[in-house]
Amino acid sequence: MDIQKANKAAFRAYLEAPIGDAAAIERYIHPDIILPPDIEGGVAGLKRLYDVYATQFEMSSAVTDLVAEDDLVMARVLTRGRHIGEYMGLPGTGRPFEVEEMLIARFVDGKQIEVWRVADRLSLFQQLGGRTEDLTHPA
C-alpha cells in the first residue's frame, strides 16, 4: 500500500473509532502531536478533551470525504449524537445534533503529527437550543 493510502486508512480508522478510544490514540497519534491552539498539552490534552466530550455528548463520527497529498490528509467528517451534559452554558438537553467538521492532518511514520480543524460549533450550539444573543462577547 502506498504511503498516501496508508495515511488515509489510518486517518479514517482514527476518526471513526469511538470518541476517546485509548487504543486508537496510541495507534494513530504521534507522541509529539501539534494540535490546534484550543487543545493544549499534546496527547494528554487530547485525552482530557475526549473525557470532557464524554460528559457532554453521546456521539459518533463518519468520514464523508477523504483526500491525501504528500504527507497531508484532509477529511470532511459528519458527527451525530445526543447532548447529555453541560456545553457552553447549556445543561444537557437530550437533543440530537448533527455537525460537520473539516480536519487536515500531517502524518509521520503513519501517525498524526499535526492537526488543523474547523468545526461548526455555532450550528451545534443552536441545535442544542442555544441562542446567539445569550453568548457573551468580550468587551
Short mmCIF file of N, CA and C in Angstrom, two decimals:
data_model
loop_
_atom_site.label_atom_id
_atom_site.label_comp_id
_atom_site.label_asym_id
_atom_site.label_seq_id
_atom_site.Cartn_x
_atom_site.Cartn_y
_atom_site.Cartn_z
N MET A 1 0.86 -1.17 0.00
CA MET A 1 0.00 0.00 0.00
C MET A 1 0.90 1.24 0.00
N ASP A 2 0.58 2.22 -0.86
CA ASP A 2 1.41 3.42 -0.86
C ASP A 2 1.15 4.27 0.37
N ILE A 3 2.05 5.20 0.64
CA ILE A 3 2.00 5.99 1.89
C ILE A 3 0.72 6.82 2.00
N GLN A 4 0.24 7.39 0.88
CA GLN A 4 -0.98 8.19 0.95
C GLN A 4 -2.20 7.33 1.28
N LYS A 5 -2.28 6.15 0.69
CA LYS A 5 -3.40 5.25 1.00
C LYS A 5 -3.32 4.80 2.46
N ALA A 6 -2.12 4.52 2.93
CA ALA A 6 -1.95 4.10 4.32
C ALA A 6 -2.35 5.22 5.27
N ASN A 7 -1.94 6.46 4.96
CA ASN A 7 -2.29 7.59 5.82
C ASN A 7 -3.80 7.84 5.82
N LYS A 8 -4.44 7.71 4.64
CA LYS A 8 -5.90 7.87 4.56
C LYS A 8 -6.59 6.80 5.39
N ALA A 9 -6.13 5.57 5.29
CA ALA A 9 -6.74 4.48 6.06
C ALA A 9 -6.57 4.72 7.56
N ALA A 10 -5.39 5.20 7.96
CA ALA A 10 -5.14 5.48 9.38
C ALA A 10 -6.03 6.61 9.87
N PHE A 11 -6.18 7.66 9.07
CA PHE A 11 -7.00 8.81 9.48
C PHE A 11 -8.46 8.39 9.60
N ARG A 12 -8.96 7.63 8.62
CA ARG A 12 -10.35 7.15 8.68
C ARG A 12 -10.57 6.29 9.93
N ALA A 13 -9.65 5.36 10.17
CA ALA A 13 -9.79 4.46 11.33
C ALA A 13 -9.82 5.26 12.62
N TYR A 14 -8.97 6.27 12.73
CA TYR A 14 -8.94 7.10 13.94
C TYR A 14 -10.23 7.89 14.08
N LEU A 15 -10.66 8.55 13.01
CA LEU A 15 -11.84 9.41 13.09
C LEU A 15 -13.13 8.63 13.33
N GLU A 16 -13.18 7.39 12.87
CA GLU A 16 -14.40 6.61 13.04
C GLU A 16 -14.35 5.70 14.27
N ALA A 17 -13.23 5.71 15.00
CA ALA A 17 -13.14 4.96 16.26
C ALA A 17 -14.03 5.64 17.29
N PRO A 18 -14.46 4.92 18.31
CA PRO A 18 -15.23 5.58 19.38
C PRO A 18 -14.45 6.78 19.93
N ILE A 19 -15.16 7.86 20.19
CA ILE A 19 -14.53 9.09 20.67
C ILE A 19 -13.73 8.78 21.94
N GLY A 20 -12.45 9.15 21.93
CA GLY A 20 -11.60 8.95 23.10
C GLY A 20 -11.03 7.55 23.25
N ASP A 21 -11.17 6.72 22.24
CA ASP A 21 -10.65 5.35 22.28
C ASP A 21 -9.13 5.39 22.52
N ALA A 22 -8.70 4.93 23.69
CA ALA A 22 -7.28 5.00 24.08
C ALA A 22 -6.39 4.22 23.11
N ALA A 23 -6.86 3.07 22.64
CA ALA A 23 -6.06 2.28 21.70
C ALA A 23 -5.87 3.02 20.38
N ALA A 24 -6.92 3.70 19.91
CA ALA A 24 -6.82 4.47 18.67
C ALA A 24 -5.86 5.64 18.84
N ILE A 25 -5.91 6.28 19.99
CA ILE A 25 -4.99 7.39 20.26
C ILE A 25 -3.55 6.88 20.22
N GLU A 26 -3.29 5.79 20.89
CA GLU A 26 -1.93 5.21 20.90
C GLU A 26 -1.48 4.81 19.50
N ARG A 27 -2.38 4.24 18.73
CA ARG A 27 -2.01 3.71 17.42
C ARG A 27 -1.84 4.79 16.36
N TYR A 28 -2.65 5.86 16.41
CA TYR A 28 -2.69 6.82 15.30
C TYR A 28 -2.19 8.22 15.62
N ILE A 29 -1.88 8.51 16.88
CA ILE A 29 -1.43 9.85 17.26
C ILE A 29 0.04 9.79 17.64
N HIS A 30 0.85 10.63 17.02
CA HIS A 30 2.28 10.71 17.33
C HIS A 30 2.44 11.33 18.72
N PRO A 31 3.39 10.85 19.52
CA PRO A 31 3.58 11.40 20.87
C PRO A 31 3.90 12.90 20.88
N ASP A 32 4.44 13.42 19.78
CA ASP A 32 4.79 14.85 19.70
C ASP A 32 3.76 15.65 18.91
N ILE A 33 2.50 15.21 18.92
CA ILE A 33 1.44 15.84 18.14
C ILE A 33 1.37 17.35 18.42
N ILE A 34 1.15 18.10 17.35
CA ILE A 34 0.90 19.54 17.43
C ILE A 34 -0.58 19.71 17.11
N LEU A 35 -1.33 20.23 18.08
CA LEU A 35 -2.78 20.35 17.97
C LEU A 35 -3.19 21.81 17.80
N PRO A 36 -4.45 22.04 17.42
CA PRO A 36 -4.94 23.43 17.34
C PRO A 36 -4.77 24.14 18.68
N PRO A 37 -4.69 25.47 18.66
CA PRO A 37 -4.43 26.24 19.89
C PRO A 37 -5.42 26.01 21.03
N ASP A 38 -6.66 25.59 20.73
CA ASP A 38 -7.65 25.39 21.80
C ASP A 38 -7.49 24.05 22.50
N ILE A 39 -6.53 23.23 22.05
CA ILE A 39 -6.26 21.94 22.71
C ILE A 39 -4.80 21.97 23.16
N GLU A 40 -4.60 22.18 24.44
CA GLU A 40 -3.24 22.29 24.97
C GLU A 40 -2.79 20.96 25.56
N GLY A 41 -1.49 20.70 25.51
CA GLY A 41 -0.94 19.57 26.24
C GLY A 41 -0.72 18.31 25.45
N GLY A 42 -0.69 18.39 24.11
CA GLY A 42 -0.38 17.22 23.30
C GLY A 42 -1.34 16.07 23.51
N VAL A 43 -0.81 14.85 23.57
CA VAL A 43 -1.65 13.65 23.70
C VAL A 43 -2.47 13.70 24.99
N ALA A 44 -1.88 14.14 26.08
CA ALA A 44 -2.60 14.23 27.35
C ALA A 44 -3.76 15.23 27.23
N GLY A 45 -3.53 16.34 26.55
CA GLY A 45 -4.59 17.32 26.33
C GLY A 45 -5.71 16.78 25.48
N LEU A 46 -5.34 16.00 24.47
CA LEU A 46 -6.34 15.38 23.61
C LEU A 46 -7.20 14.40 24.42
N LYS A 47 -6.57 13.61 25.27
CA LYS A 47 -7.31 12.68 26.13
C LYS A 47 -8.24 13.43 27.08
N ARG A 48 -7.76 14.54 27.65
CA ARG A 48 -8.62 15.36 28.54
C ARG A 48 -9.83 15.89 27.77
N LEU A 49 -9.60 16.36 26.55
CA LEU A 49 -10.70 16.88 25.73
C LEU A 49 -11.75 15.80 25.51
N TYR A 50 -11.31 14.59 25.17
CA TYR A 50 -12.25 13.49 24.95
C TYR A 50 -12.98 13.12 26.23
N ASP A 51 -12.33 13.22 27.39
CA ASP A 51 -13.00 12.97 28.66
C ASP A 51 -14.12 13.98 28.89
N VAL A 52 -13.86 15.24 28.53
CA VAL A 52 -14.90 16.28 28.65
C VAL A 52 -16.04 16.00 27.68
N TYR A 53 -15.71 15.67 26.43
CA TYR A 53 -16.75 15.34 25.45
C TYR A 53 -17.66 14.23 25.97
N ALA A 54 -17.07 13.24 26.64
CA ALA A 54 -17.85 12.10 27.13
C ALA A 54 -18.88 12.53 28.17
N THR A 55 -18.64 13.64 28.88
CA THR A 55 -19.62 14.13 29.85
C THR A 55 -20.68 15.00 29.18
N GLN A 56 -20.42 15.46 27.96
CA GLN A 56 -21.32 16.37 27.28
C GLN A 56 -22.19 15.70 26.22
N PHE A 57 -21.63 14.68 25.56
CA PHE A 57 -22.29 14.12 24.38
C PHE A 57 -22.17 12.60 24.31
N GLU A 58 -23.18 11.99 23.73
CA GLU A 58 -23.07 10.65 23.18
C GLU A 58 -22.96 10.91 21.69
N MET A 59 -21.88 10.45 21.03
CA MET A 59 -21.72 10.81 19.63
C MET A 59 -20.83 9.82 18.89
N SER A 60 -20.98 9.86 17.59
CA SER A 60 -20.11 9.07 16.71
C SER A 60 -19.88 9.88 15.45
N SER A 61 -18.77 9.57 14.77
CA SER A 61 -18.39 10.32 13.58
C SER A 61 -18.23 9.38 12.40
N ALA A 62 -18.52 9.91 11.22
CA ALA A 62 -18.33 9.18 9.98
C ALA A 62 -17.61 10.09 8.99
N VAL A 63 -16.61 9.56 8.34
CA VAL A 63 -15.88 10.31 7.32
C VAL A 63 -16.71 10.31 6.05
N THR A 64 -16.97 11.52 5.50
CA THR A 64 -17.76 11.62 4.27
C THR A 64 -16.87 11.86 3.06
N ASP A 65 -15.70 12.47 3.26
CA ASP A 65 -14.74 12.68 2.18
C ASP A 65 -13.34 12.59 2.77
N LEU A 66 -12.41 12.08 1.95
CA LEU A 66 -11.03 11.90 2.39
C LEU A 66 -10.12 12.13 1.19
N VAL A 67 -9.16 13.04 1.32
CA VAL A 67 -8.24 13.37 0.24
C VAL A 67 -6.83 13.42 0.80
N ALA A 68 -5.86 12.88 0.07
CA ALA A 68 -4.48 12.89 0.53
C ALA A 68 -3.55 13.46 -0.54
N GLU A 69 -2.54 14.17 -0.06
CA GLU A 69 -1.47 14.64 -0.93
C GLU A 69 -0.21 14.73 -0.08
N ASP A 70 0.86 14.14 -0.59
CA ASP A 70 2.13 14.09 0.14
C ASP A 70 1.87 13.51 1.54
N ASP A 71 2.24 14.26 2.60
CA ASP A 71 2.07 13.76 3.96
C ASP A 71 0.81 14.30 4.63
N LEU A 72 -0.07 14.96 3.85
CA LEU A 72 -1.30 15.55 4.39
C LEU A 72 -2.52 14.73 4.00
N VAL A 73 -3.47 14.65 4.94
CA VAL A 73 -4.77 14.03 4.66
C VAL A 73 -5.85 14.99 5.14
N MET A 74 -6.84 15.25 4.27
CA MET A 74 -7.97 16.12 4.62
C MET A 74 -9.21 15.26 4.71
N ALA A 75 -10.00 15.51 5.75
CA ALA A 75 -11.25 14.77 5.93
C ALA A 75 -12.40 15.72 6.20
N ARG A 76 -13.55 15.38 5.61
CA ARG A 76 -14.81 16.03 5.97
C ARG A 76 -15.54 14.99 6.78
N VAL A 77 -15.93 15.37 8.00
CA VAL A 77 -16.49 14.42 8.95
C VAL A 77 -17.88 14.89 9.39
N LEU A 78 -18.80 13.95 9.46
CA LEU A 78 -20.14 14.23 9.97
C LEU A 78 -20.26 13.56 11.34
N THR A 79 -20.52 14.37 12.35
CA THR A 79 -20.69 13.85 13.71
C THR A 79 -22.15 13.99 14.11
N ARG A 80 -22.70 12.89 14.60
CA ARG A 80 -24.08 12.87 15.08
C ARG A 80 -24.08 12.41 16.53
N GLY A 81 -25.05 12.90 17.27
CA GLY A 81 -25.11 12.46 18.64
C GLY A 81 -26.28 13.05 19.39
N ARG A 82 -26.13 12.99 20.73
CA ARG A 82 -27.16 13.50 21.64
C ARG A 82 -26.46 14.26 22.75
N HIS A 83 -27.03 15.38 23.13
CA HIS A 83 -26.47 16.27 24.15
C HIS A 83 -26.88 15.76 25.54
N ILE A 84 -25.90 15.37 26.36
CA ILE A 84 -26.23 14.78 27.67
C ILE A 84 -25.72 15.58 28.86
N GLY A 85 -24.82 16.54 28.63
CA GLY A 85 -24.27 17.29 29.76
C GLY A 85 -23.94 18.72 29.36
N GLU A 86 -23.61 19.54 30.33
CA GLU A 86 -23.38 20.98 30.13
C GLU A 86 -22.38 21.25 29.01
N TYR A 87 -22.79 22.10 28.07
CA TYR A 87 -21.95 22.54 26.96
C TYR A 87 -22.22 24.01 26.70
N MET A 88 -21.20 24.83 26.77
CA MET A 88 -21.31 26.27 26.52
C MET A 88 -22.45 26.89 27.34
N GLY A 89 -22.57 26.47 28.58
CA GLY A 89 -23.59 27.02 29.46
C GLY A 89 -24.96 26.38 29.34
N LEU A 90 -25.13 25.46 28.40
CA LEU A 90 -26.42 24.78 28.23
C LEU A 90 -26.39 23.46 28.98
N PRO A 91 -27.31 23.26 29.93
CA PRO A 91 -27.37 21.94 30.59
C PRO A 91 -27.79 20.89 29.57
N GLY A 92 -27.49 19.63 29.85
CA GLY A 92 -27.86 18.54 28.95
C GLY A 92 -29.32 18.63 28.56
N THR A 93 -29.62 18.58 27.28
CA THR A 93 -30.99 18.73 26.80
C THR A 93 -31.57 17.42 26.26
N GLY A 94 -30.71 16.45 25.97
CA GLY A 94 -31.16 15.22 25.34
C GLY A 94 -31.41 15.38 23.85
N ARG A 95 -31.20 16.58 23.34
CA ARG A 95 -31.46 16.84 21.92
C ARG A 95 -30.44 16.14 21.02
N PRO A 96 -30.90 15.68 19.87
CA PRO A 96 -29.96 15.14 18.89
C PRO A 96 -29.28 16.29 18.15
N PHE A 97 -28.11 16.02 17.60
CA PHE A 97 -27.41 17.03 16.80
C PHE A 97 -26.66 16.35 15.67
N GLU A 98 -26.29 17.18 14.71
CA GLU A 98 -25.50 16.73 13.56
C GLU A 98 -24.65 17.92 13.13
N VAL A 99 -23.33 17.75 13.13
CA VAL A 99 -22.43 18.83 12.73
C VAL A 99 -21.34 18.29 11.81
N GLU A 100 -20.85 19.19 10.96
CA GLU A 100 -19.74 18.85 10.08
C GLU A 100 -18.46 19.48 10.61
N GLU A 101 -17.37 18.81 10.31
CA GLU A 101 -16.05 19.29 10.71
C GLU A 101 -15.10 19.00 9.56
N MET A 102 -14.15 19.90 9.36
CA MET A 102 -13.09 19.70 8.38
C MET A 102 -11.79 19.56 9.16
N LEU A 103 -11.04 18.52 8.83
CA LEU A 103 -9.76 18.28 9.51
C LEU A 103 -8.67 18.04 8.48
N ILE A 104 -7.49 18.53 8.78
CA ILE A 104 -6.31 18.25 7.98
C ILE A 104 -5.26 17.75 8.95
N ALA A 105 -4.64 16.63 8.62
CA ALA A 105 -3.59 16.07 9.47
C ALA A 105 -2.33 15.84 8.63
N ARG A 106 -1.20 16.13 9.25
CA ARG A 106 0.09 15.80 8.65
C ARG A 106 0.59 14.55 9.33
N PHE A 107 1.08 13.59 8.55
CA PHE A 107 1.49 12.29 9.07
C PHE A 107 3.01 12.11 9.01
N VAL A 108 3.53 11.44 10.03
CA VAL A 108 4.91 10.98 10.08
C VAL A 108 4.88 9.55 10.57
N ASP A 109 5.48 8.66 9.83
CA ASP A 109 5.54 7.24 10.21
C ASP A 109 4.16 6.65 10.52
N GLY A 110 3.14 7.06 9.73
CA GLY A 110 1.81 6.50 9.88
C GLY A 110 1.00 7.06 11.03
N LYS A 111 1.52 8.12 11.69
CA LYS A 111 0.79 8.72 12.82
C LYS A 111 0.61 10.22 12.58
N GLN A 112 -0.46 10.76 13.15
CA GLN A 112 -0.72 12.19 13.04
C GLN A 112 0.27 12.95 13.90
N ILE A 113 0.99 13.87 13.27
CA ILE A 113 1.97 14.69 13.98
C ILE A 113 1.47 16.14 14.13
N GLU A 114 0.54 16.53 13.26
CA GLU A 114 -0.01 17.89 13.32
C GLU A 114 -1.43 17.87 12.78
N VAL A 115 -2.33 18.63 13.43
CA VAL A 115 -3.74 18.62 13.04
C VAL A 115 -4.28 20.05 13.04
N TRP A 116 -5.09 20.35 12.03
CA TRP A 116 -5.85 21.59 11.95
C TRP A 116 -7.30 21.21 11.79
N ARG A 117 -8.22 22.01 12.35
CA ARG A 117 -9.64 21.66 12.23
C ARG A 117 -10.52 22.90 12.23
N VAL A 118 -11.67 22.76 11.60
CA VAL A 118 -12.72 23.77 11.61
C VAL A 118 -14.01 23.01 11.85
N ALA A 119 -14.71 23.37 12.93
CA ALA A 119 -15.98 22.72 13.28
C ALA A 119 -17.08 23.77 13.36
N ASP A 120 -18.28 23.39 13.00
CA ASP A 120 -19.43 24.29 13.02
C ASP A 120 -20.03 24.31 14.43
N ARG A 121 -19.33 24.94 15.35
CA ARG A 121 -19.78 24.99 16.74
C ARG A 121 -21.03 25.83 16.93
N LEU A 122 -21.20 26.87 16.11
CA LEU A 122 -22.40 27.70 16.23
C LEU A 122 -23.64 26.88 15.90
N SER A 123 -23.58 26.09 14.83
CA SER A 123 -24.71 25.23 14.49
C SER A 123 -25.00 24.24 15.62
N LEU A 124 -23.96 23.67 16.21
CA LEU A 124 -24.15 22.75 17.33
C LEU A 124 -24.85 23.47 18.48
N PHE A 125 -24.37 24.63 18.86
CA PHE A 125 -24.96 25.42 19.94
C PHE A 125 -26.44 25.69 19.66
N GLN A 126 -26.77 26.06 18.43
CA GLN A 126 -28.16 26.35 18.08
C GLN A 126 -29.02 25.10 18.09
N GLN A 127 -28.49 23.97 17.61
CA GLN A 127 -29.25 22.72 17.62
C GLN A 127 -29.58 22.26 19.04
N LEU A 128 -28.73 22.65 19.99
CA LEU A 128 -28.95 22.27 21.39
C LEU A 128 -29.88 23.24 22.11
N GLY A 129 -30.36 24.25 21.39
CA GLY A 129 -31.30 25.20 21.97
C GLY A 129 -30.68 26.52 22.38
N GLY A 130 -29.39 26.68 22.11
CA GLY A 130 -28.73 27.94 22.45
C GLY A 130 -29.14 29.05 21.50
N ARG A 131 -29.14 30.26 22.04
CA ARG A 131 -29.48 31.43 21.24
C ARG A 131 -28.25 32.32 21.16
N THR A 132 -27.98 32.85 19.99
CA THR A 132 -26.77 33.66 19.81
C THR A 132 -26.77 34.87 20.74
N GLU A 133 -27.94 35.40 21.05
CA GLU A 133 -27.99 36.58 21.94
C GLU A 133 -27.57 36.22 23.38
N ASP A 134 -27.56 34.94 23.70
CA ASP A 134 -27.13 34.50 25.04
C ASP A 134 -25.61 34.33 25.14
N LEU A 135 -24.91 34.36 24.02
CA LEU A 135 -23.44 34.23 24.05
C LEU A 135 -22.84 35.51 24.58
N THR A 136 -21.80 35.37 25.37
CA THR A 136 -21.12 36.56 25.88
C THR A 136 -20.03 36.96 24.91
N HIS A 137 -19.83 38.23 24.80
CA HIS A 137 -18.82 38.78 23.90
C HIS A 137 -17.82 39.58 24.72
N PRO A 138 -16.53 39.45 24.43
CA PRO A 138 -15.55 40.26 25.15
C PRO A 138 -15.77 41.74 24.90
N ALA A 139 -15.50 42.54 25.89
CA ALA A 139 -15.70 43.99 25.76
C ALA A 139 -14.64 44.61 24.91
#
